[in-house]
Amino acid sequence: MYYQLCPPAKGNIENKAVLRINDDGSVSSIPFDPANTDYQKFKIDVAGGTPLEDPDGNVMTQEQVDAFLRTIP
Amino acid sequence: MSGNLKLNTPSAGSVTLSTADTASNVTVTIPAATDTATLNAQTQTLTNKTLVASGSNTVEATSGPTSTQLAGMRNKIINGAMLVWQRGTSGFTTNNNYSADRWFLSSGGSITIGARSTDAPTTYKYSLFIVASAYPQVNQRIESANCNDLSGGTVIVSFWARNPTAGTLTLSTQLYYASASDNFETITSIATVSNTITTSWAQYTATFTSLPSGVTNGIQLSIFGNSGSTTAFDITGVQLEKGATATPFENRLYGTEFDLCRRYCEVYSGSSEADVIPQGMAQTDVSNRPETMLQYYLKRAAPTITVASGTAIIYQTMSNTGVGITGYAGALVGTGLRGSNLFFNCSSGVTQATLSAVGYIIFSGSNSITVSAEL
């Protein structure tokens, strides 16, 4: 399981969700809502080292991840 | 002076307690905490009065007019009778994944079976069956909005359970509270109560008193087989209610139970082109990235939307041409409590910014889209 940032939709520059690529092949879109428990877990996971990719599929460094976490609720 | 004071009346008569001043309250005092006031089997009438508990006492009803169904919405557990199974009815072998609606399974090892069972006590249709290599556990989290009235109080958990294998099993019931409102990433144990279950169906209870103020963040109920080796149990009829007395299981209408579940999860599934995703309509934002708007029942929080297999979805264009999906791109624009957008990827066939390019999406094979705001 790993995470990937969504590409921005046309006309939108903000990321609104992150993808979770699940071990069974399914894909989950997790909104940046602090009340969403998957979002709560996402922040803990990537802060702890679970891979996070940018929209192009490049694995982000922990420094990039930490910087990104500071930009989301 | 001690003894009994008995006021008798002939059949169909009455016993009246009154004061000369009808504007004042009349108080009937039961002196000792261990005493009880009993209404007998005949019809009792309390006219123009309210039955009030003083101090820390409570007024409890343990049976209704028919002794089978009391006033509703006492049970804070949703789907306690294991009636609703939107995610399927078997194959739930992953730790911490949901099975029956609102119930997630876990263990101290690996789960070998997690499934719906038709082996259930009389008056129940289904049970939840779990087998694990160690400490099989069924869990439900109660959101904070439904726990505000529990701080400092007493709750009782009741359930029906059996051990399908020979012998007895210690089945433990544990309550936790969340570290922050509706955030169960860190939980604190309140107490654990154990029962010994047998191979026959029976009802068990567990009482929890003086609940800490943290319960207003939300409660997790966990019921687990207290064994480090392969263990199994069936369970149904789970109820968590205020007070120290277990009342009969609250049988809610299926539609009511289903609607309660939908606050947390909805599953759209299909296996043929006849299965159109409900309320979907589509457009594109960039070439070969069609977008569908999906509306759903009001959720507890903005939900996670999971597509089991993007390749089992087809976009039907306005020219009646089916365009295969190659993957799920996510909810790029935003996800709300009542609806979201879903973006998919296609290899070709959907032109950019052509609002009429896509009509709707359909399942082309076994697939599902899950909208989840579970705790």
Tab-separated table of C-alpha atoms in Angstrom:
chain	number	residue	atom	x	y	z
A	1	MET	CA	0.000	0.000	0.000
A	2	TYR	CA	1.236	3.475	-0.817
A	3	TYR	CA	-0.109	6.952	-1.451
A	4	GLN	CA	-0.028	9.210	-4.478
A	5	LEU	CA	-1.026	12.832	-4.811
A	6	CYS	CA	-3.843	13.426	-7.267
A	7	PRO	CA	-3.153	15.502	-10.333
A	8	PRO	CA	-4.894	18.861	-10.244
A	9	ALA	CA	-8.087	19.082	-12.231
A	10	LYS	CA	-8.189	21.588	-15.057
A	11	GLY	CA	-8.526	25.065	-13.574
A	12	ASN	CA	-7.669	23.878	-10.065
A	13	ILE	CA	-4.212	24.324	-8.620
A	14	GLU	CA	-4.954	22.833	-5.217
A	15	ASN	CA	-4.846	19.173	-4.371
A	16	LYS	CA	-8.177	18.170	-2.853
A	17	ALA	CA	-7.464	14.505	-2.252
A	18	VAL	CA	-4.770	11.866	-2.120
A	19	LEU	CA	-4.918	8.425	-3.683
A	20	ARG	CA	-4.270	5.283	-1.679
A	21	ILE	CA	-3.132	2.404	-3.867
A	22	ASN	CA	-4.317	-0.639	-1.951
A	23	ASP	CA	-2.674	-4.049	-1.891
A	24	ASP	CA	-5.706	-5.656	-3.554
A	25	GLY	CA	-5.387	-3.361	-6.570
A	26	SER	CA	-8.257	-1.084	-5.645
A	27	VAL	CA	-7.710	2.664	-5.522
A	28	SER	CA	-9.122	4.985	-2.855
A	29	SER	CA	-9.518	8.725	-3.104
A	30	ILE	CA	-9.121	10.253	0.361
A	31	PRO	CA	-10.347	13.824	0.794
A	32	PHE	CA	-8.443	16.291	2.953
A	33	ASP	CA	-11.085	16.291	5.672
A	34	PRO	CA	-9.745	16.089	9.250
A	35	ALA	CA	-12.880	14.154	10.240
A	36	ASN	CA	-12.123	11.421	7.702
A	37	THR	CA	-10.360	8.596	9.533
A	38	ASP	CA	-8.488	7.490	6.393
A	39	TYR	CA	-7.111	11.020	6.149
A	40	GLN	CA	-6.088	10.893	9.813
A	41	LYS	CA	-4.247	7.646	9.112
A	42	PHE	CA	-2.684	8.996	5.893
A	43	LYS	CA	-0.963	11.797	7.766
A	44	ILE	CA	0.384	9.382	10.364
A	45	ASP	CA	1.468	6.861	7.727
A	46	VAL	CA	3.448	9.217	5.490
A	47	ALA	CA	4.981	11.017	8.470
A	48	GLY	CA	6.166	7.573	9.534
A	49	GLY	CA	7.680	6.679	6.195
A	50	THR	CA	4.939	5.078	4.098
A	51	PRO	CA	5.752	6.088	0.485
A	52	LEU	CA	4.017	9.113	-0.983
A	53	GLU	CA	4.349	9.770	-4.717
A	54	ASP	CA	3.781	13.002	-6.561
A	55	PRO	CA	1.178	13.012	-9.372
A	56	ASP	CA	3.825	11.856	-11.856
A	57	GLY	CA	4.689	8.782	-9.818
A	58	ASN	CA	7.948	10.012	-8.288
A	59	VAL	CA	8.475	9.011	-4.671
A	60	MET	CA	8.719	12.151	-2.555
A	61	THR	CA	11.554	12.569	-0.077
A	62	GLN	CA	10.689	12.722	3.604
A	63	GLU	CA	11.597	16.412	3.548
A	64	GLN	CA	9.123	16.972	0.704
A	65	VAL	CA	6.497	14.937	2.526
A	66	ASP	CA	6.929	16.927	5.728
A	67	ALA	CA	6.701	20.177	3.788
A	68	PHE	CA	3.536	18.971	2.080
A	69	LEU	CA	1.942	17.948	5.385
A	70	ARG	CA	2.351	21.508	6.614
A	71	THR	CA	0.161	22.743	3.760
A	72	ILE	CA	-2.886	20.581	4.431
A	73	PRO	CA	-5.431	20.735	7.267
B	1	MET	CA	-41.300	1.078	63.947
B	2	SER	CA	-40.873	-1.493	61.225
B	3	GLY	CA	-43.249	-3.650	59.249
B	4	ASN	CA	-45.531	-3.453	56.269
B	5	LEU	CA	-48.277	-0.990	55.522
B	6	LYS	CA	-50.604	-2.498	52.991
B	7	LEU	CA	-53.397	-0.627	51.274
B	8	ASN	CA	-55.907	-3.025	49.786
B	9	THR	CA	-58.756	-2.354	47.471
B	10	PRO	CA	-61.453	-4.565	46.074
B	11	SER	CA	-61.191	-5.621	42.459
B	12	ALA	CA	-61.404	-2.639	40.122
B	13	GLY	CA	-61.115	-0.258	43.045
B	14	SER	CA	-58.432	2.321	43.605
B	15	VAL	CA	-55.948	3.506	46.185
B	16	THR	CA	-55.565	7.260	46.286
B	17	LEU	CA	-52.822	9.271	47.913
B	18	SER	CA	-53.869	12.866	48.245
B	19	THR	CA	-53.327	16.073	50.101
B	20	ALA	CA	-55.858	18.690	50.929
B	21	ASP	CA	-53.839	21.140	48.909
B	22	THR	CA	-54.177	19.852	45.356
B	23	ALA	CA	-51.684	22.411	44.101
B	24	SER	CA	-48.850	20.708	46.005
B	25	ASN	CA	-46.814	17.714	45.014
B	26	VAL	CA	-47.504	14.382	46.640
B	27	THR	CA	-44.346	12.470	47.408
B	28	VAL	CA	-44.199	8.721	47.879
B	29	THR	CA	-40.857	7.761	49.380
B	30	ILE	CA	-39.221	4.382	49.101
B	31	PRO	CA	-36.747	4.542	51.987
B	32	ALA	CA	-33.958	2.117	51.214
B	33	ALA	CA	-31.846	1.945	48.085
B	34	THR	CA	-32.483	-1.769	47.852
B	35	ASP	CA	-36.257	-1.420	47.886
B	36	THR	CA	-38.272	-1.470	44.705
B	37	ALA	CA	-41.695	-0.294	43.713
B	38	THR	CA	-43.552	-2.858	41.702
B	39	LEU	CA	-46.470	-2.460	39.386
B	40	ASN	CA	-48.460	-5.648	39.274
B	41	ALA	CA	-49.756	-7.407	36.219
B	42	GLN	CA	-52.967	-5.428	36.009
B	43	THR	CA	-53.328	-2.110	34.290
B	44	GLN	CA	-51.726	0.728	36.206
B	45	THR	CA	-52.571	4.345	35.697
B	46	LEU	CA	-50.494	7.342	36.641
B	47	THR	CA	-52.808	10.273	36.109
B	48	ASN	CA	-51.483	13.744	35.465
B	49	LYS	CA	-48.237	12.897	37.165
B	50	THR	CA	-44.671	12.330	36.084
B	51	LEU	CA	-42.572	9.554	37.560
B	52	VAL	CA	-39.392	11.274	38.680
B	53	ALA	CA	-36.158	9.859	40.046
B	54	SER	CA	-34.514	11.941	42.739
B	55	GLY	CA	-30.809	12.290	43.373
B	56	SER	CA	-28.744	9.663	41.625
B	57	ASN	CA	-31.653	7.244	41.324
B	58	THR	CA	-33.048	6.307	37.955
B	59	VAL	CA	-36.376	5.277	36.577
B	60	GLU	CA	-35.905	2.186	34.454
B	61	ALA	CA	-38.294	0.107	32.452
B	62	THR	CA	-37.289	-3.459	31.793
B	63	SER	CA	-40.360	-4.579	29.976
B	64	GLY	CA	-42.865	-2.939	27.719
B	65	PRO	CA	-46.534	-3.468	27.130
B	66	THR	CA	-45.752	-6.771	25.447
B	67	SER	CA	-42.453	-7.443	27.232
B	68	THR	CA	-40.735	-7.656	23.850
B	69	GLN	CA	-40.206	-4.177	22.480
B	70	LEU	CA	-39.569	-1.019	24.450
B	71	ALA	CA	-39.434	2.485	23.092
B	72	GLY	CA	-36.942	2.717	20.234
B	73	MET	CA	-33.443	4.063	19.697
B	74	ARG	CA	-32.038	2.766	22.968
B	75	ASN	CA	-29.339	0.803	21.196
B	76	LYS	CA	-26.255	2.845	20.326
B	77	ILE	CA	-24.913	-0.041	18.254
B	78	ILE	CA	-25.893	0.059	14.584
B	79	ASN	CA	-26.565	-3.205	12.773
B	80	GLY	CA	-26.362	-5.156	16.014
B	81	ALA	CA	-28.395	-7.991	14.487
B	82	MET	CA	-25.967	-8.272	11.540
B	83	LEU	CA	-28.691	-7.618	8.981
B	84	VAL	CA	-26.877	-5.218	6.641
B	85	TRP	CA	-23.926	-6.453	4.559
B	86	GLN	CA	-23.223	-3.936	1.800
B	87	ARG	CA	-19.602	-5.067	1.342
B	88	GLY	CA	-20.509	-8.708	0.688
B	89	THR	CA	-21.166	-11.597	3.012
B	90	SER	CA	-17.858	-13.467	3.204
B	91	GLY	CA	-14.121	-13.239	2.645
B	92	PHE	CA	-13.388	-10.666	5.341
B	93	THR	CA	-9.926	-11.891	6.307
B	94	THR	CA	-7.968	-8.655	6.485
B	95	ASN	CA	-7.311	-7.220	9.926
B	96	ASN	CA	-9.020	-3.884	10.620
B	97	ASN	CA	-11.257	-4.077	7.546
B	98	TYR	CA	-15.024	-3.725	7.683
B	99	SER	CA	-17.288	-6.731	7.206
B	100	ALA	CA	-20.963	-6.440	8.126
B	101	ASP	CA	-21.931	-2.800	8.039
B	102	ARG	CA	-20.369	-0.857	10.928
B	103	TRP	CA	-18.395	-3.899	12.155
B	104	PHE	CA	-14.670	-4.252	11.543
B	105	LEU	CA	-12.686	-7.371	12.351
B	106	SER	CA	-9.272	-7.709	13.906
B	107	SER	CA	-7.171	-10.331	15.644
B	108	GLY	CA	-3.914	-11.037	17.385
B	109	GLY	CA	-2.786	-13.030	14.358
B	110	SER	CA	-4.491	-13.753	11.057
B	111	ILE	CA	-8.198	-13.992	10.350
B	112	THR	CA	-9.063	-17.161	8.479
B	113	ILE	CA	-12.832	-16.696	8.258
B	114	GLY	CA	-14.950	-13.583	8.538
B	115	ALA	CA	-18.434	-14.075	7.185
B	116	ARG	CA	-22.158	-13.887	7.618
B	117	SER	CA	-23.700	-16.993	9.114
B	118	THR	CA	-27.282	-18.199	9.145
B	119	ASP	CA	-26.570	-19.972	12.425
B	120	ALA	CA	-28.343	-17.629	14.793
B	121	PRO	CA	-30.522	-17.771	17.879
B	122	THR	CA	-34.288	-17.808	17.613
B	123	THR	CA	-35.698	-14.462	16.407
B	124	TYR	CA	-32.417	-13.556	14.693
B	125	LYS	CA	-31.670	-14.168	11.035
B	126	TYR	CA	-27.888	-13.803	10.881
B	127	SER	CA	-24.781	-13.763	12.985
B	128	LEU	CA	-21.225	-12.622	12.360
B	129	PHE	CA	-18.803	-15.547	12.307
B	130	ILE	CA	-15.083	-15.053	12.855
B	131	VAL	CA	-12.162	-17.469	13.085
B	132	ALA	CA	-8.614	-16.277	13.762
B	133	SER	CA	-5.290	-17.795	14.684
B	134	ALA	CA	-5.387	-15.757	17.916
B	135	TYR	CA	-7.752	-13.363	19.677
B	136	PRO	CA	-10.506	-12.997	17.045
B	137	GLN	CA	-12.191	-9.668	17.604
B	138	VAL	CA	-15.267	-7.815	16.349
B	139	ASN	CA	-15.404	-4.072	16.826
B	140	GLN	CA	-17.728	-1.147	16.375
B	141	ARG	CA	-16.979	2.534	16.895
B	142	ILE	CA	-19.692	4.899	18.031
B	143	GLU	CA	-19.300	8.459	16.844
B	144	SER	CA	-18.960	11.288	19.324
B	145	ALA	CA	-22.314	12.820	18.425
B	146	ASN	CA	-23.988	9.740	19.884
B	147	CYS	CA	-21.914	9.597	23.071
B	148	ASN	CA	-22.496	13.014	24.616
B	149	ASP	CA	-24.945	11.639	27.175
B	150	LEU	CA	-22.706	8.850	28.464
B	151	SER	CA	-20.018	10.656	30.487
B	152	GLY	CA	-20.099	9.592	34.142
B	153	GLY	CA	-22.904	7.144	33.535
B	154	THR	CA	-23.412	3.413	33.250
B	155	VAL	CA	-23.923	1.390	30.111
B	156	ILE	CA	-24.632	-2.269	29.623
B	157	VAL	CA	-23.634	-4.315	26.612
B	158	SER	CA	-25.700	-7.374	25.778
B	159	PHE	CA	-25.181	-9.877	22.983
B	160	TRP	CA	-25.841	-13.429	21.882
B	161	ALA	CA	-22.826	-15.634	21.241
B	162	ARG	CA	-21.714	-19.209	20.843
B	163	ASN	CA	-18.489	-21.118	20.470
B	164	PRO	CA	-18.882	-23.317	17.356
B	165	THR	CA	-16.117	-25.663	18.452
B	166	ALA	CA	-16.178	-28.045	21.384
B	167	GLY	CA	-15.676	-26.697	24.863
B	168	THR	CA	-15.934	-23.241	26.312
B	169	LEU	CA	-14.353	-19.941	25.362
B	170	THR	CA	-13.690	-16.812	27.369
B	171	LEU	CA	-15.244	-13.967	25.421
B	172	SER	CA	-14.142	-10.548	26.631
B	173	THR	CA	-15.982	-7.287	26.120
B	174	GLN	CA	-13.859	-4.158	26.204
B	175	LEU	CA	-14.757	-0.486	25.894
B	176	TYR	CA	-12.361	2.220	24.761
B	177	TYR	CA	-12.686	5.924	24.189
B	178	ALA	CA	-11.080	7.936	21.395
B	179	SER	CA	-8.216	10.329	22.078
B	180	ALA	CA	-9.940	13.145	20.221
B	181	SER	CA	-13.383	13.626	18.788
B	182	ASP	CA	-14.019	10.837	16.268
B	183	ASN	CA	-10.293	10.143	16.047
B	184	PHE	CA	-9.515	6.555	17.028
B	185	GLU	CA	-5.845	6.522	16.000
B	186	THR	CA	-5.146	6.455	19.745
B	187	ILE	CA	-7.644	4.830	22.079
B	188	THR	CA	-7.766	4.345	25.844
B	189	SER	CA	-9.248	1.286	27.502
B	190	ILE	CA	-12.075	1.871	29.977
B	191	ALA	CA	-12.626	-1.663	31.270
B	192	THR	CA	-12.912	-5.291	30.222
B	193	VAL	CA	-15.605	-7.754	31.269
B	194	SER	CA	-15.339	-11.465	30.484
B	195	ASN	CA	-17.958	-14.150	29.958
B	196	THR	CA	-17.570	-17.864	29.361
B	197	ILE	CA	-19.500	-18.951	26.303
B	198	THR	CA	-20.436	-22.473	25.309
B	199	THR	CA	-21.419	-24.286	22.125
B	200	SER	CA	-25.040	-23.232	22.601
B	201	TRP	CA	-26.447	-19.827	21.860
B	202	ALA	CA	-26.942	-17.743	24.989
B	203	GLN	CA	-27.181	-14.091	25.869
B	204	TYR	CA	-24.410	-12.423	27.848
B	205	THR	CA	-23.991	-8.986	29.381
B	206	ALA	CA	-21.174	-6.687	30.428
B	207	THR	CA	-21.722	-3.612	32.579
B	208	PHE	CA	-19.492	-0.539	32.568
B	209	THR	CA	-19.920	2.073	35.285
B	210	SER	CA	-18.595	5.586	35.894
B	211	LEU	CA	-17.648	6.156	32.276
B	212	PRO	CA	-14.863	8.741	31.919
B	213	SER	CA	-15.460	12.085	30.249
B	214	GLY	CA	-13.350	10.914	27.302
B	215	VAL	CA	-16.279	8.829	26.063
B	216	THR	CA	-17.700	12.009	24.538
B	217	ASN	CA	-14.922	11.678	21.916
B	218	GLY	CA	-16.477	8.410	20.766
B	219	ILE	CA	-16.511	4.843	22.016
B	220	GLN	CA	-15.071	1.659	20.599
B	221	LEU	CA	-16.738	-1.610	21.571
B	222	SER	CA	-14.526	-4.652	21.110
B	223	ILE	CA	-15.583	-8.226	21.762
B	224	PHE	CA	-12.836	-10.799	21.451
B	225	GLY	CA	-12.070	-14.436	22.059
B	226	ASN	CA	-9.512	-14.405	24.843
B	227	SER	CA	-7.245	-17.118	23.467
B	228	GLY	CA	-3.846	-17.018	21.819
B	229	SER	CA	-4.597	-20.065	19.685
B	230	THR	CA	-7.046	-20.636	16.851
B	231	THR	CA	-10.425	-19.542	18.097
B	232	ALA	CA	-13.881	-18.926	16.649
B	233	PHE	CA	-17.192	-17.489	17.715
B	234	ASP	CA	-20.548	-16.411	16.332
B	235	ILE	CA	-22.183	-13.251	17.582
B	236	THR	CA	-25.373	-11.281	16.997
B	237	GLY	CA	-27.959	-9.216	18.835
B	238	VAL	CA	-25.381	-6.746	20.117
B	239	GLN	CA	-26.798	-3.858	22.083
B	240	LEU	CA	-25.156	-1.052	24.061
B	241	GLU	CA	-27.575	1.041	26.092
B	242	LYS	CA	-27.633	3.385	29.043
B	243	GLY	CA	-28.311	1.976	32.485
B	244	ALA	CA	-27.428	-1.198	34.329
B	245	THR	CA	-30.286	-3.325	33.041
B	246	ALA	CA	-30.193	-5.088	29.697
B	247	THR	CA	-33.514	-4.614	27.958
B	248	PRO	CA	-34.781	-6.775	25.085
B	249	PHE	CA	-32.877	-6.299	21.830
B	250	GLU	CA	-34.238	-3.355	19.906
B	251	ASN	CA	-35.559	-4.692	16.610
B	252	ARG	CA	-35.506	-1.811	14.171
B	253	LEU	CA	-37.040	-1.943	10.713
B	254	TYR	CA	-34.553	-3.057	8.062
B	255	GLY	CA	-34.934	0.222	6.191
B	256	THR	CA	-34.171	2.185	9.344
B	257	GLU	CA	-31.105	0.078	10.071
B	258	PHE	CA	-29.933	0.429	6.466
B	259	ASP	CA	-30.302	4.205	6.584
B	260	LEU	CA	-28.319	4.322	9.822
B	261	CYS	CA	-25.547	2.353	8.096
B	262	ARG	CA	-25.563	4.653	5.070
B	263	ARG	CA	-24.397	7.575	7.191
B	264	TYR	CA	-21.072	5.699	7.270
B	265	CYS	CA	-20.922	3.662	4.069
B	266	GLU	CA	-22.599	3.053	0.736
B	267	VAL	CA	-21.527	0.498	-1.838
B	268	TYR	CA	-22.458	0.658	-5.488
B	269	SER	CA	-21.854	-2.653	-7.172
B	270	GLY	CA	-22.724	-4.337	-10.405
B	271	SER	CA	-21.845	-7.158	-12.691
B	272	SER	CA	-23.362	-6.211	-16.022
B	273	GLU	CA	-23.989	-3.309	-18.318
B	274	ALA	CA	-27.447	-3.081	-16.840
B	275	ASP	CA	-25.903	-1.746	-13.645
B	276	VAL	CA	-25.679	1.988	-14.171
B	277	ILE	CA	-24.089	3.928	-11.353
B	278	PRO	CA	-26.988	5.755	-9.716
B	279	GLN	CA	-27.340	9.460	-10.208
B	280	GLY	CA	-24.193	9.618	-12.300
B	281	MET	CA	-23.674	12.059	-15.122
B	282	ALA	CA	-20.391	12.900	-16.731
B	283	GLN	CA	-18.220	15.317	-18.634
B	284	THR	CA	-14.516	15.714	-19.279
B	285	ASP	CA	-11.954	18.229	-18.067
B	286	VAL	CA	-8.994	17.099	-20.152
B	287	SER	CA	-8.781	14.593	-22.949
B	288	ASN	CA	-9.527	11.028	-21.908
B	289	ARG	CA	-10.177	11.933	-18.293
B	290	PRO	CA	-13.924	11.758	-17.917
B	291	GLU	CA	-15.527	13.011	-14.728
B	292	THR	CA	-18.652	11.722	-13.046
B	293	MET	CA	-20.671	13.438	-10.377
B	294	LEU	CA	-21.864	10.989	-7.751
B	295	GLN	CA	-24.475	11.889	-5.163
B	296	TYR	CA	-24.971	9.855	-2.028
B	297	TYR	CA	-26.678	9.785	1.349
B	298	LEU	CA	-25.449	12.439	3.806
B	299	LYS	CA	-22.209	11.199	5.348
B	300	ARG	CA	-20.658	11.691	8.781
B	301	ALA	CA	-17.571	13.229	7.123
B	302	ALA	CA	-16.290	13.736	3.588
B	303	PRO	CA	-15.948	10.096	2.532
B	304	THR	CA	-13.156	8.040	1.049
B	305	ILE	CA	-14.195	6.764	-2.373
B	306	THR	CA	-12.728	3.427	-3.408
B	307	VAL	CA	-12.997	1.901	-6.866
B	308	ALA	CA	-12.353	-1.810	-6.733
B	309	SER	CA	-11.392	-2.155	-10.390
B	310	GLY	CA	-11.342	0.822	-12.712
B	311	THR	CA	-11.061	-1.423	-15.735
B	312	ALA	CA	-14.503	-2.878	-15.058
B	313	ILE	CA	-16.195	0.413	-15.831
B	314	ILE	CA	-17.304	1.763	-19.168
B	315	TYR	CA	-18.222	5.297	-20.069
B	316	GLN	CA	-21.131	5.393	-22.427
B	317	THR	CA	-20.747	8.407	-24.700
B	318	MET	CA	-23.600	10.435	-26.102
B	319	SER	CA	-22.964	8.776	-29.453
B	320	ASN	CA	-23.759	5.469	-27.733
B	321	THR	CA	-20.182	4.294	-27.859
B	322	GLY	CA	-18.696	2.454	-24.905
B	323	VAL	CA	-15.289	3.719	-23.810
B	324	GLY	CA	-13.284	1.498	-21.500
B	325	ILE	CA	-11.729	2.900	-18.340
B	326	THR	CA	-8.055	2.263	-17.671
B	327	GLY	CA	-7.904	3.548	-14.112
B	328	TYR	CA	-9.345	5.700	-11.347
B	329	ALA	CA	-7.811	9.174	-11.044
B	330	GLY	CA	-9.562	10.258	-7.835
B	331	ALA	CA	-11.856	13.032	-6.676
B	332	LEU	CA	-9.803	15.888	-8.035
B	333	VAL	CA	-12.167	18.783	-7.526
B	334	GLY	CA	-13.416	17.889	-4.073
B	335	THR	CA	-15.520	15.558	-1.985
B	336	GLY	CA	-18.457	16.721	0.080
B	337	LEU	CA	-20.839	15.209	2.587
B	338	ARG	CA	-23.522	14.612	-0.043
B	339	GLY	CA	-21.633	14.214	-3.299
B	340	SER	CA	-18.313	14.021	-5.038
B	341	ASN	CA	-16.686	13.967	-8.429
B	342	LEU	CA	-14.876	10.916	-9.694
B	343	PHE	CA	-12.260	11.206	-12.400
B	344	PHE	CA	-11.249	8.234	-14.485
B	345	ASN	CA	-8.623	7.663	-17.143
B	346	CYS	CA	-9.292	6.379	-20.652
B	347	SER	CA	-6.803	5.516	-23.348
B	348	SER	CA	-8.878	7.235	-26.040
B	349	GLY	CA	-12.352	8.139	-27.133
B	350	VAL	CA	-13.195	11.012	-24.789
B	351	THR	CA	-12.389	14.449	-26.120
B	352	GLN	CA	-11.337	17.427	-24.048
B	353	ALA	CA	-13.958	19.836	-22.743
B	354	THR	CA	-16.702	18.252	-24.781
B	355	LEU	CA	-19.477	18.322	-22.265
B	356	SER	CA	-21.678	16.101	-24.344
B	357	ALA	CA	-18.996	13.503	-24.943
B	358	VAL	CA	-20.036	11.237	-22.111
B	359	GLY	CA	-23.488	10.207	-21.053
B	360	TYR	CA	-23.071	8.028	-18.004
B	361	ILE	CA	-20.928	5.282	-16.565
B	362	ILE	CA	-21.821	1.641	-16.258
B	363	PHE	CA	-20.231	-1.431	-14.788
B	364	SER	CA	-18.929	-3.823	-17.397
B	365	GLY	CA	-17.973	-6.604	-15.005
B	366	SER	CA	-17.929	-7.397	-11.321
B	367	ASN	CA	-16.969	-4.159	-9.647
B	368	SER	CA	-17.836	-1.834	-6.840
B	369	ILE	CA	-17.498	1.768	-5.784
B	370	THR	CA	-17.462	2.233	-2.016
B	371	VAL	CA	-18.238	5.561	-0.386
B	372	SER	CA	-16.987	5.312	3.179
B	373	ALA	CA	-16.996	7.703	6.116
B	374	GLU	CA	-16.422	4.967	8.679
B	375	LEU	CA	-14.744	5.669	11.980
